[in-house]
mmCIF file of C-alpha atoms in Angstrom:
data_model
loop_
_atom_site.group_PDB
_atom_site.id
_atom_site.type_symbol
_atom_site.label_atom_id
_atom_site.label_comp_id
_atom_site.label_asym_id
_atom_site.label_seq_id
_atom_site.Cartn_x
_atom_site.Cartn_y
_atom_site.Cartn_z
ATOM 1 C CA MET A 1 5.530 -18.253 13.718
ATOM 2 C CA THR A 2 2.823 -16.129 15.235
ATOM 3 C CA SER A 3 1.452 -17.376 18.517
ATOM 4 C CA LEU A 4 -2.325 -17.204 18.535
ATOM 5 C CA GLY A 5 -2.716 -20.452 20.374
ATOM 6 C CA GLY A 6 -2.055 -23.700 18.549
ATOM 7 C CA VAL A 7 -0.724 -24.260 15.072
ATOM 8 C CA GLU A 8 -0.848 -21.254 12.778
ATOM 9 C CA MET A 9 -2.430 -21.088 9.354
ATOM 10 C CA VAL A 10 0.530 -19.151 7.971
ATOM 11 C CA ASP A 11 4.120 -19.789 8.992
ATOM 12 C CA TRP A 12 5.179 -16.157 8.889
ATOM 13 C CA ASN A 13 8.843 -16.894 9.579
ATOM 14 C CA LEU A 14 8.884 -19.198 6.584
ATOM 15 C CA ALA A 15 7.144 -16.499 4.526
ATOM 16 C CA VAL A 16 9.947 -14.065 5.368
ATOM 17 C CA ALA A 17 12.638 -16.633 4.598
ATOM 18 C CA THR A 18 11.021 -17.570 1.277
ATOM 19 C CA ALA A 19 10.524 -13.963 0.160
ATOM 20 C CA THR A 20 14.077 -13.041 1.125
ATOM 21 C CA ARG A 21 15.491 -15.982 -0.785
ATOM 22 C CA LEU A 22 13.416 -15.365 -3.918
ATOM 23 C CA ALA A 23 13.556 -11.567 -4.052
ATOM 24 C CA ARG A 24 15.420 -10.313 -7.081
ATOM 25 C CA PRO A 25 18.803 -8.735 -6.428
ATOM 26 C CA GLY A 26 18.819 -4.969 -6.557
ATOM 27 C CA PRO A 27 20.780 -2.847 -9.018
ATOM 28 C CA GLU A 28 24.546 -2.822 -8.776
ATOM 29 C CA VAL A 29 25.660 -0.006 -6.503
ATOM 30 C CA SER A 30 29.045 0.421 -4.845
ATOM 31 C CA ARG A 31 29.225 0.487 -1.052
ATOM 32 C CA GLU A 32 30.063 4.187 -1.171
ATOM 33 C CA GLY A 33 27.236 4.806 -3.645
ATOM 34 C CA ALA A 34 24.749 2.950 -1.451
ATOM 35 C CA ARG A 35 25.694 5.060 1.561
ATOM 36 C CA ALA A 36 25.182 8.204 -0.516
ATOM 37 C CA VAL A 37 21.716 7.050 -1.639
ATOM 38 C CA VAL A 38 20.640 6.264 1.930
ATOM 39 C CA SER A 39 21.939 9.597 3.207
ATOM 40 C CA GLU A 40 20.218 11.548 0.444
ATOM 41 C CA LEU A 41 16.885 9.782 0.957
ATOM 42 C CA ARG A 42 16.987 10.628 4.645
ATOM 43 C CA ARG A 43 17.721 14.285 3.859
ATOM 44 C CA HIS A 44 14.907 14.435 1.315
ATOM 45 C CA ALA A 45 12.471 12.803 3.736
ATOM 46 C CA LYS A 46 13.299 15.439 6.329
ATOM 47 C CA ALA A 47 13.032 18.296 3.827
ATOM 48 C CA SER A 48 9.713 16.941 2.562
ATOM 49 C CA GLU A 49 8.075 17.518 5.942
ATOM 50 C CA GLU A 50 8.012 21.294 5.588
ATOM 51 C CA HIS A 51 7.232 21.204 1.872
ATOM 52 C CA VAL A 52 4.178 19.001 2.424
ATOM 53 C CA ARG A 53 2.928 20.740 5.560
ATOM 54 C CA GLY A 54 3.210 24.137 3.887
ATOM 55 C CA PHE A 55 1.388 23.058 0.732
ATOM 56 C CA THR A 56 -1.383 21.061 2.412
ATOM 57 C CA ARG A 57 -1.808 23.362 5.422
ATOM 58 C CA MET A 58 -2.003 20.233 7.534
ATOM 59 C CA GLY A 59 -0.168 19.513 10.738
ATOM 60 C CA SER A 60 -0.044 20.776 14.268
ATOM 61 C CA ASP A 61 2.352 21.066 17.148
ATOM 62 C CA ARG A 62 0.934 18.096 19.020
ATOM 63 C CA PRO A 63 3.677 16.233 20.935
ATOM 64 C CA GLY A 64 4.913 13.209 19.029
ATOM 65 C CA GLU A 65 3.456 14.201 15.664
ATOM 66 C CA ARG A 66 6.858 14.248 13.987
ATOM 67 C CA ASP A 67 8.481 11.308 15.740
ATOM 68 C CA THR A 68 7.517 8.769 13.078
ATOM 69 C CA PRO A 69 10.799 7.128 12.059
ATOM 70 C CA VAL A 70 12.064 7.145 8.490
ATOM 71 C CA LEU A 71 13.642 3.794 7.600
ATOM 72 C CA VAL A 72 15.647 3.361 4.406
ATOM 73 C CA VAL A 73 15.447 -0.384 3.760
ATOM 74 C CA ASP A 74 16.431 -3.005 1.216
ATOM 75 C CA ARG A 75 14.019 -5.551 -0.221
ATOM 76 C CA PRO A 76 14.336 -8.070 2.647
ATOM 77 C CA GLY A 77 13.785 -5.211 5.108
ATOM 78 C CA TRP A 78 10.570 -4.275 3.317
ATOM 79 C CA VAL A 79 9.426 -7.914 3.488
ATOM 80 C CA ARG A 80 10.034 -8.156 7.242
ATOM 81 C CA ALA A 81 8.181 -4.903 7.889
ATOM 82 C CA ASN A 82 5.153 -5.952 5.857
ATOM 83 C CA VAL A 83 4.930 -9.420 7.352
ATOM 84 C CA ALA A 84 4.694 -7.755 10.762
ATOM 85 C CA GLY A 85 1.828 -5.645 9.435
ATOM 86 C CA PHE A 86 0.025 -8.627 7.895
ATOM 87 C CA ARG A 87 0.264 -10.548 11.161
ATOM 88 C CA GLU A 88 -1.324 -7.644 12.999
ATOM 89 C CA LEU A 89 -4.160 -7.006 10.553
ATOM 90 C CA LEU A 90 -5.014 -10.623 9.757
ATOM 91 C CA SER A 91 -4.970 -11.891 13.329
ATOM 92 C CA PRO A 92 -8.781 -11.651 13.788
ATOM 93 C CA LEU A 93 -9.430 -13.629 10.610
ATOM 94 C CA LEU A 94 -6.784 -16.264 11.334
ATOM 95 C CA SER A 95 -8.059 -16.671 14.882
ATOM 96 C CA LYS A 96 -11.557 -17.255 13.529
ATOM 97 C CA VAL A 97 -10.332 -19.830 11.024
ATOM 98 C CA ARG A 98 -8.231 -21.570 13.673
ATOM 99 C CA GLU A 99 -11.263 -21.905 15.932
ATOM 100 C CA ARG A 100 -13.285 -23.450 13.122
ATOM 101 C CA ARG A 101 -10.477 -25.841 12.325
ATOM 102 C CA ALA A 102 -10.095 -26.947 15.955
ATOM 103 C CA GLY A 103 -13.196 -29.135 15.704
ATOM 104 C CA THR A 104 -12.170 -30.701 12.408
ATOM 105 C CA PRO A 105 -10.751 -34.254 12.549
ATOM 106 C CA GLY A 106 -7.023 -34.044 11.829
ATOM 107 C CA GLY A 107 -7.177 -30.279 11.993
ATOM 108 C CA ALA A 108 -3.904 -29.926 13.891
ATOM 109 C CA VAL A 109 -1.993 -32.010 11.353
ATOM 110 C CA LEU A 110 -3.571 -30.206 8.425
ATOM 111 C CA GLY A 111 -2.786 -26.921 10.112
ATOM 112 C CA ALA A 112 0.878 -27.746 10.560
ATOM 113 C CA VAL A 113 1.248 -28.743 6.924
ATOM 114 C CA GLY A 114 -0.963 -25.931 5.637
ATOM 115 C CA GLY A 115 0.920 -23.320 7.637
ATOM 116 C CA LYS A 116 4.190 -24.333 5.998
ATOM 117 C CA VAL A 117 2.694 -24.475 2.507
ATOM 118 C CA THR A 118 0.927 -21.161 2.868
ATOM 119 C CA GLY A 119 4.038 -19.583 4.381
ATOM 120 C CA VAL A 120 5.951 -20.469 1.220
ATOM 121 C CA GLU A 121 3.170 -19.157 -0.992
ATOM 122 C CA VAL A 122 2.809 -15.877 0.884
ATOM 123 C CA GLY A 123 6.582 -15.539 0.675
ATOM 124 C CA MET A 124 6.419 -15.935 -3.105
ATOM 125 C CA LEU A 125 3.898 -13.121 -3.360
ATOM 126 C CA LEU A 126 5.967 -10.865 -1.136
ATOM 127 C CA SER A 127 9.066 -11.537 -3.215
ATOM 128 C CA PHE A 128 7.180 -10.271 -6.266
ATOM 129 C CA LEU A 129 6.036 -7.099 -4.524
ATOM 130 C CA ALA A 130 9.377 -6.432 -2.821
ATOM 131 C CA SER A 131 10.994 -5.364 -6.076
ATOM 132 C CA ARG A 132 8.174 -2.958 -6.999
ATOM 133 C CA VAL A 133 7.438 -0.795 -3.973
ATOM 134 C CA LEU A 134 9.336 2.501 -3.868
ATOM 135 C CA GLY A 135 8.096 3.738 -0.534
ATOM 136 C CA GLN A 136 5.373 3.097 1.980
ATOM 137 C CA TYR A 137 3.919 4.685 5.062
ATOM 138 C CA GLU A 138 3.315 1.643 7.217
ATOM 139 C CA THR A 139 0.435 2.366 9.516
ATOM 140 C CA PHE A 140 -0.337 -0.764 11.502
ATOM 141 C CA ALA A 141 2.796 -2.827 12.102
ATOM 142 C CA PRO A 142 3.988 -3.089 15.699
ATOM 143 C CA ALA A 143 7.388 -1.622 16.510
ATOM 144 C CA THR A 144 10.369 -3.933 17.004
ATOM 145 C CA ARG A 145 14.027 -3.388 17.812
ATOM 146 C CA GLU A 146 14.957 -3.797 14.141
ATOM 147 C CA LEU A 147 11.946 -1.857 12.828
ATOM 148 C CA PRO A 148 11.023 0.952 15.232
ATOM 149 C CA GLY A 149 7.705 2.744 15.022
ATOM 150 C CA GLY A 150 6.263 5.997 16.254
ATOM 151 C CA ALA A 151 5.020 6.606 19.765
ATOM 152 C CA ASP A 152 1.572 5.408 20.834
ATOM 153 C CA GLY A 153 1.222 2.942 17.982
ATOM 154 C CA GLY A 154 2.311 5.392 15.302
ATOM 155 C CA GLY A 155 3.616 4.129 12.001
ATOM 156 C CA ARG A 156 6.894 4.345 10.152
ATOM 157 C CA LEU A 157 7.916 5.576 6.747
ATOM 158 C CA LEU A 158 9.783 3.062 4.578
ATOM 159 C CA LEU A 159 11.885 4.018 1.555
ATOM 160 C CA VAL A 160 13.086 1.027 -0.469
ATOM 161 C CA ALA A 161 16.443 2.241 -1.745
ATOM 162 C CA PRO A 162 17.205 -0.504 -4.338
ATOM 163 C CA ASN A 163 13.843 -0.011 -6.026
ATOM 164 C CA ILE A 164 14.175 3.759 -6.153
ATOM 165 C CA VAL A 165 17.607 3.449 -7.767
ATOM 166 C CA HIS A 166 16.303 0.836 -10.203
ATOM 167 C CA VAL A 167 13.395 2.988 -11.366
ATOM 168 C CA GLU A 168 15.356 6.221 -11.667
ATOM 169 C CA ARG A 169 17.842 4.385 -13.901
ATOM 170 C CA GLU A 170 15.085 2.717 -15.906
ATOM 171 C CA LEU A 171 13.325 6.044 -16.514
ATOM 172 C CA ASP A 172 16.615 7.854 -17.146
ATOM 173 C CA VAL A 173 15.630 10.807 -14.969
ATOM 174 C CA ASP A 174 17.615 13.023 -12.639
ATOM 175 C CA PRO A 175 18.223 10.785 -9.598
ATOM 176 C CA HIS A 176 18.240 13.624 -7.050
ATOM 177 C CA ASP A 177 14.940 15.016 -8.329
ATOM 178 C CA PHE A 178 13.353 11.572 -8.474
ATOM 179 C CA ARG A 179 14.343 10.704 -4.911
ATOM 180 C CA LEU A 180 12.843 13.924 -3.585
ATOM 181 C CA TRP A 181 9.694 13.375 -5.660
ATOM 182 C CA VAL A 182 9.196 9.919 -4.133
ATOM 183 C CA CYS A 183 9.781 11.296 -0.640
ATOM 184 C CA LEU A 184 7.122 13.976 -1.181
ATOM 185 C CA HIS A 185 4.525 11.285 -1.910
ATOM 186 C CA GLU A 186 5.362 9.190 1.130
ATOM 187 C CA GLU A 187 5.695 12.199 3.406
ATOM 188 C CA THR A 188 2.160 13.192 2.416
ATOM 189 C CA HIS A 189 0.915 9.872 3.778
ATOM 190 C CA ARG A 190 2.835 10.427 6.992
ATOM 191 C CA THR A 191 1.304 13.905 7.284
ATOM 192 C CA GLN A 192 -2.195 12.529 6.676
ATOM 193 C CA PHE A 193 -1.999 10.073 9.563
ATOM 194 C CA ALA A 194 -0.022 12.356 11.883
ATOM 195 C CA SER A 195 -2.414 15.264 11.405
ATOM 196 C CA VAL A 196 -5.704 13.330 11.494
ATOM 197 C CA PRO A 197 -5.704 11.481 14.822
ATOM 198 C CA TRP A 198 -8.807 9.373 14.124
ATOM 199 C CA LEU A 199 -7.741 8.145 10.677
ATOM 200 C CA ARG A 200 -5.611 5.160 11.693
ATOM 201 C CA ASP A 201 -8.200 3.721 14.087
ATOM 202 C CA HIS A 202 -10.982 4.316 11.565
ATOM 203 C CA ILE A 203 -9.231 2.359 8.798
ATOM 204 C CA GLN A 204 -8.144 -0.398 11.149
ATOM 205 C CA GLY A 205 -11.690 -0.704 12.439
ATOM 206 C CA GLU A 206 -13.054 -1.009 8.908
ATOM 207 C CA ILE A 207 -10.524 -3.703 8.039
ATOM 208 C CA HIS A 208 -11.284 -5.681 11.189
ATOM 209 C CA SER A 209 -15.018 -5.387 10.507
ATOM 210 C CA PHE A 210 -14.444 -6.674 6.990
ATOM 211 C CA LEU A 211 -12.367 -9.623 8.201
ATOM 212 C CA GLY A 212 -14.831 -10.325 10.995
ATOM 213 C CA GLU A 213 -17.576 -10.806 8.390
ATOM 214 C CA THR A 214 -15.546 -13.372 6.453
ATOM 215 C CA ASP A 215 -17.265 -16.742 6.518
ATOM 216 C CA MET A 216 -14.774 -18.998 4.839
ATOM 217 C CA ASP A 217 -13.525 -22.465 5.657
ATOM 218 C CA PRO A 218 -9.736 -22.911 5.903
ATOM 219 C CA SER A 219 -9.395 -24.869 2.665
ATOM 220 C CA THR A 220 -11.113 -22.120 0.665
ATOM 221 C CA LEU A 221 -8.913 -19.391 2.133
ATOM 222 C CA LEU A 222 -5.793 -21.466 1.483
ATOM 223 C CA GLU A 223 -6.927 -22.019 -2.097
ATOM 224 C CA ARG A 224 -7.262 -18.255 -2.649
ATOM 225 C CA LEU A 225 -3.671 -17.781 -1.517
ATOM 226 C CA ARG A 226 -2.479 -20.683 -3.666
ATOM 227 C CA GLU A 227 -4.136 -19.290 -6.782
ATOM 228 C CA ALA A 228 -1.997 -16.213 -6.350
ATOM 229 C CA ALA A 229 1.220 -18.129 -5.804
ATOM 230 C CA GLN A 230 0.658 -20.557 -8.681
ATOM 231 C CA SER A 231 0.658 -17.716 -11.170
ATOM 232 C CA LEU A 232 4.289 -17.094 -10.236
ATOM 233 C CA SER A 233 5.236 -20.320 -11.953
ATOM 234 C CA GLY A 234 3.580 -19.365 -15.207
ATOM 235 C CA GLY A 235 -0.055 -19.022 -14.272
ATOM 236 C CA ARG A 236 -2.918 -21.329 -15.034
ATOM 237 C CA THR A 237 -5.288 -20.392 -17.812
ATOM 238 C CA GLN A 238 -8.923 -21.009 -18.406
ATOM 239 C CA SER A 239 -10.583 -21.175 -21.771
ATOM 240 C CA THR A 240 -13.099 -18.526 -22.730
ATOM 241 C CA GLY A 241 -14.340 -19.255 -26.213
ATOM 242 C CA THR A 242 -11.318 -19.490 -28.455
ATOM 243 C CA GLU A 243 -9.174 -17.195 -26.282
ATOM 244 C CA GLU A 244 -6.894 -18.129 -23.438
ATOM 245 C CA LYS A 245 -7.108 -15.723 -20.543
ATOM 246 C CA PRO A 246 -5.148 -15.919 -17.314
ATOM 247 C CA GLN A 247 -7.234 -17.367 -14.518
ATOM 248 C CA THR A 248 -6.009 -14.495 -12.412
ATOM 249 C CA GLU A 249 -8.227 -12.144 -14.395
ATOM 250 C CA ARG A 250 -11.287 -13.348 -12.569
ATOM 251 C CA ALA A 251 -10.575 -11.777 -9.178
ATOM 252 C CA GLY A 252 -8.058 -9.999 -7.008
ATOM 253 C CA ILE A 253 -6.786 -11.611 -3.856
ATOM 254 C CA VAL A 254 -8.514 -8.898 -1.820
ATOM 255 C CA GLU A 255 -11.881 -9.890 -3.244
ATOM 256 C CA LEU A 256 -12.898 -12.179 -0.397
ATOM 257 C CA VAL A 257 -16.302 -10.484 -0.248
ATOM 258 C CA GLN A 258 -18.936 -12.883 1.007
ATOM 259 C CA THR A 259 -21.740 -10.667 2.296
ATOM 260 C CA PRO A 260 -23.543 -7.409 1.463
ATOM 261 C CA THR A 261 -22.014 -5.941 4.614
ATOM 262 C CA GLN A 262 -18.542 -6.709 3.335
ATOM 263 C CA ARG A 263 -19.306 -5.096 0.020
ATOM 264 C CA GLU A 264 -20.350 -1.916 1.845
ATOM 265 C CA ILE A 265 -17.196 -1.936 3.958
ATOM 266 C CA LEU A 266 -15.005 -2.559 0.930
ATOM 267 C CA GLY A 267 -16.660 0.361 -0.840
ATOM 268 C CA ARG A 268 -15.814 2.671 2.067
ATOM 269 C CA LEU A 269 -12.245 1.377 2.214
ATOM 270 C CA THR A 270 -11.831 1.854 -1.524
ATOM 271 C CA ALA A 271 -13.024 5.446 -1.198
ATOM 272 C CA VAL A 272 -10.695 6.371 1.638
ATOM 273 C CA MET A 273 -7.691 4.707 -0.008
ATOM 274 C CA SER A 274 -8.469 6.526 -3.260
ATOM 275 C CA LEU A 275 -8.550 9.770 -1.289
ATOM 276 C CA LEU A 276 -5.238 9.104 0.456
ATOM 277 C CA GLU A 277 -3.408 8.002 -2.684
ATOM 278 C CA GLY A 278 -4.884 10.723 -4.876
ATOM 279 C CA HIS A 279 -4.070 13.370 -2.283
ATOM 280 C CA ALA A 280 -0.452 12.171 -2.154
ATOM 281 C CA ASP A 281 -0.172 12.320 -5.949
ATOM 282 C CA TYR A 282 -1.729 15.792 -6.031
ATOM 283 C CA VAL A 283 0.655 17.059 -3.367
ATOM 284 C CA MET A 284 3.829 15.573 -4.863
ATOM 285 C CA ASP A 285 3.082 17.257 -8.185
ATOM 286 C CA GLY A 286 1.839 20.468 -6.557
ATOM 287 C CA VAL A 287 4.999 20.891 -4.501
ATOM 288 C CA GLY A 288 7.141 19.584 -7.327
ATOM 289 C CA PRO A 289 7.598 22.610 -9.629
ATOM 290 C CA GLU A 290 9.271 24.660 -6.893
ATOM 291 C CA VAL A 291 11.608 22.009 -5.510
ATOM 292 C CA VAL A 292 11.846 19.333 -8.243
ATOM 293 C CA PRO A 293 12.956 21.054 -11.472
ATOM 294 C CA SER A 294 12.326 18.023 -13.689
ATOM 295 C CA VAL A 295 8.961 17.088 -12.176
ATOM 296 C CA ALA A 296 7.091 17.259 -15.509
ATOM 297 C CA GLU A 297 9.502 14.839 -17.161
ATOM 298 C CA ILE A 298 9.424 12.497 -14.164
ATOM 299 C CA ARG A 299 5.620 12.436 -14.031
ATOM 300 C CA GLU A 300 5.274 11.751 -17.756
ATOM 301 C CA LYS A 301 7.739 8.876 -17.733
ATOM 302 C CA PHE A 302 6.451 7.462 -14.469
ATOM 303 C CA GLN A 303 2.835 7.464 -15.668
ATOM 304 C CA LYS A 304 3.844 5.461 -18.726
ATOM 305 C CA ARG A 305 5.659 2.989 -16.504
ATOM 306 C CA ARG A 306 2.669 2.678 -14.162
ATOM 307 C CA ALA A 307 0.320 1.967 -17.049
ATOM 308 C CA THR A 308 2.323 -0.926 -18.467
ATOM 309 C CA GLY A 309 3.610 -4.136 -16.946
ATOM 310 C CA ALA A 310 6.849 -5.943 -17.692
ATOM 311 C CA GLY A 311 4.999 -8.719 -19.511
ATOM 312 C CA ARG A 312 2.012 -11.023 -19.400
ATOM 313 C CA LEU A 313 2.948 -12.567 -16.060
ATOM 314 C CA ASP A 314 3.525 -9.175 -14.511
ATOM 315 C CA GLN A 315 0.165 -7.929 -15.775
ATOM 316 C CA ALA A 316 -1.648 -11.022 -14.489
ATOM 317 C CA LEU A 317 -0.097 -10.663 -11.058
ATOM 318 C CA ARG A 318 -0.894 -6.979 -10.911
ATOM 319 C CA LYS A 319 -4.549 -7.744 -11.575
ATOM 320 C CA LEU A 320 -4.606 -10.592 -9.070
ATOM 321 C CA LEU A 321 -3.044 -8.542 -6.298
ATOM 322 C CA GLY A 322 -5.270 -5.562 -6.928
ATOM 323 C CA LEU A 323 -2.440 -3.379 -8.248
ATOM 324 C CA ASP A 324 -4.475 -2.354 -11.284
ATOM 325 C CA ALA A 325 -7.212 -1.236 -8.918
ATOM 326 C CA LYS A 326 -4.608 0.706 -6.973
ATOM 327 C CA LEU A 327 -3.576 2.550 -10.134
ATOM 328 C CA ARG A 328 -7.201 3.521 -10.675
ATOM 329 C CA GLN A 329 -7.282 4.775 -7.088
ATOM 330 C CA TYR A 330 -4.372 7.101 -7.816
ATOM 331 C CA ARG A 331 -6.077 8.515 -10.904
ATOM 332 C CA GLU A 332 -9.606 8.826 -9.517
ATOM 333 C CA GLY A 333 -8.439 10.113 -6.149
ATOM 334 C CA GLU A 334 -6.175 12.720 -7.718
ATOM 335 C CA ARG A 335 -9.026 13.941 -9.929
ATOM 336 C CA PHE A 336 -11.274 14.228 -6.857
ATOM 337 C CA VAL A 337 -8.714 16.233 -4.895
ATOM 338 C CA ARG A 338 -7.915 18.500 -7.831
ATOM 339 C CA ALA A 339 -11.606 19.236 -8.506
ATOM 340 C CA VAL A 340 -12.383 20.024 -4.872
ATOM 341 C CA VAL A 341 -9.326 22.255 -4.396
ATOM 342 C CA GLU A 342 -10.147 24.159 -7.579
ATOM 343 C CA GLU A 343 -13.698 24.744 -6.320
ATOM 344 C CA LEU A 344 -13.155 25.283 -2.582
ATOM 345 C CA GLY A 345 -9.453 25.963 -2.146
ATOM 346 C CA MET A 346 -7.113 23.940 0.071
ATOM 347 C CA ASP A 347 -8.825 24.932 3.308
ATOM 348 C CA GLY A 348 -12.178 23.897 1.862
ATOM 349 C CA PHE A 349 -10.757 20.580 0.760
ATOM 350 C CA ASN A 350 -9.287 19.965 4.213
ATOM 351 C CA ARG A 351 -12.816 19.665 5.607
ATOM 352 C CA VAL A 352 -12.494 16.088 4.358
ATOM 353 C CA TRP A 353 -10.347 15.326 7.426
ATOM 354 C CA THR A 354 -12.944 16.525 9.956
ATOM 355 C CA SER A 355 -14.411 13.106 10.784
ATOM 356 C CA PRO A 356 -15.284 9.764 9.178
ATOM 357 C CA ASN A 357 -18.597 11.347 8.157
ATOM 358 C CA THR A 358 -16.852 13.904 5.950
ATOM 359 C CA LEU A 359 -14.857 11.330 4.006
ATOM 360 C CA PRO A 360 -16.067 10.948 0.418
ATOM 361 C CA THR A 361 -18.081 7.904 -0.513
ATOM 362 C CA LYS A 362 -17.012 5.673 -3.367
ATOM 363 C CA SER A 363 -19.518 7.360 -5.695
ATOM 364 C CA GLU A 364 -18.400 10.829 -4.564
ATOM 365 C CA ILE A 365 -14.805 10.022 -5.496
ATOM 366 C CA GLY A 366 -16.039 9.713 -9.071
ATOM 367 C CA SER A 367 -18.356 12.733 -8.727
ATOM 368 C CA PRO A 368 -16.606 15.418 -6.638
ATOM 369 C CA GLY A 369 -19.498 17.819 -7.098
ATOM 370 C CA ASP A 370 -21.697 15.535 -5.005
ATOM 371 C CA TRP A 371 -19.251 15.704 -2.096
ATOM 372 C CA ILE A 372 -19.013 19.484 -2.438
ATOM 373 C CA ALA A 373 -22.813 19.759 -2.407
ATOM 374 C CA ARG A 374 -23.015 17.548 0.685
ATOM 375 C CA MET A 375 -20.473 19.716 2.515
ATOM 376 C CA ARG A 376 -22.413 22.852 1.607
ATOM 377 C CA SER A 377 -25.769 21.486 2.718
#
């Protein structure tokens, strides 16, 4: 359990244990086959460095830029890595809630019980996500012996081997091409943060500002988490006229916006995440034709898979967790990048990385011409 002084609101150790226990088993792979997958993913991750740097014209020879570790993990490994990141990012908010709870009669007892309950519920959410993530550049989690990170607070690149194998089989695509294609996307994220030294601190600062504005009593925050977890057991519904719609349609778990300031911050975060995800999609497909022979087939099948869920529960959870919004970020961000590169070339597009002031706004993501005009003014 995290130690922030006193009883914690979330028992993170219990969250890890719950997610690990509930995570679906991965596809059947022999021990020899698993070793081959891990080895190939590591080779592709290494090869992707030069492909991405050459295409994007990003990168430098700064010491330590390329020391970000590549970790090929299973589903429990992904859970442990992300819990470490959540603990780091949410610590300001949880500290604030703990302080408010300290003056509440019975707060310590409620905290002990609530921490266990919420730990289970967070674990349930992580178990759902653990079977869906193919790869991730993890920016904020602190390094540990089991999960090393880059120097000076740098991140780490995670490739979730069971999920990659599962999807390549489900799509019936060339496994070697698919693995390289995934690595190109994640390597683009690593290149973004390694080549733009201010980017990590900028995003972390925005997130902390957002959380610092949150004015929410503990019971309300716990209820938001519980709404998410309850949908795992079938989901509650609310009546709208004669239709039954999942309650989860009303809001994503990230929508804890309470103030106009938070709405502004969330708009900026949405814009930068759309940029990062869209840029990664643009790069993986731009590099693809030369090094991934079946890239067109992979993209077509993968887009269809992205657009559809496995069923009503899956779709409800995707909406609740903001995954549908993330899919829109990929599409809108990729369109922004493509439009700017077509107009200004790659070097012109790369002006976006100059400073926080040159990042596109949320409206500019949807209207690339406005960003181009602002850069030319």
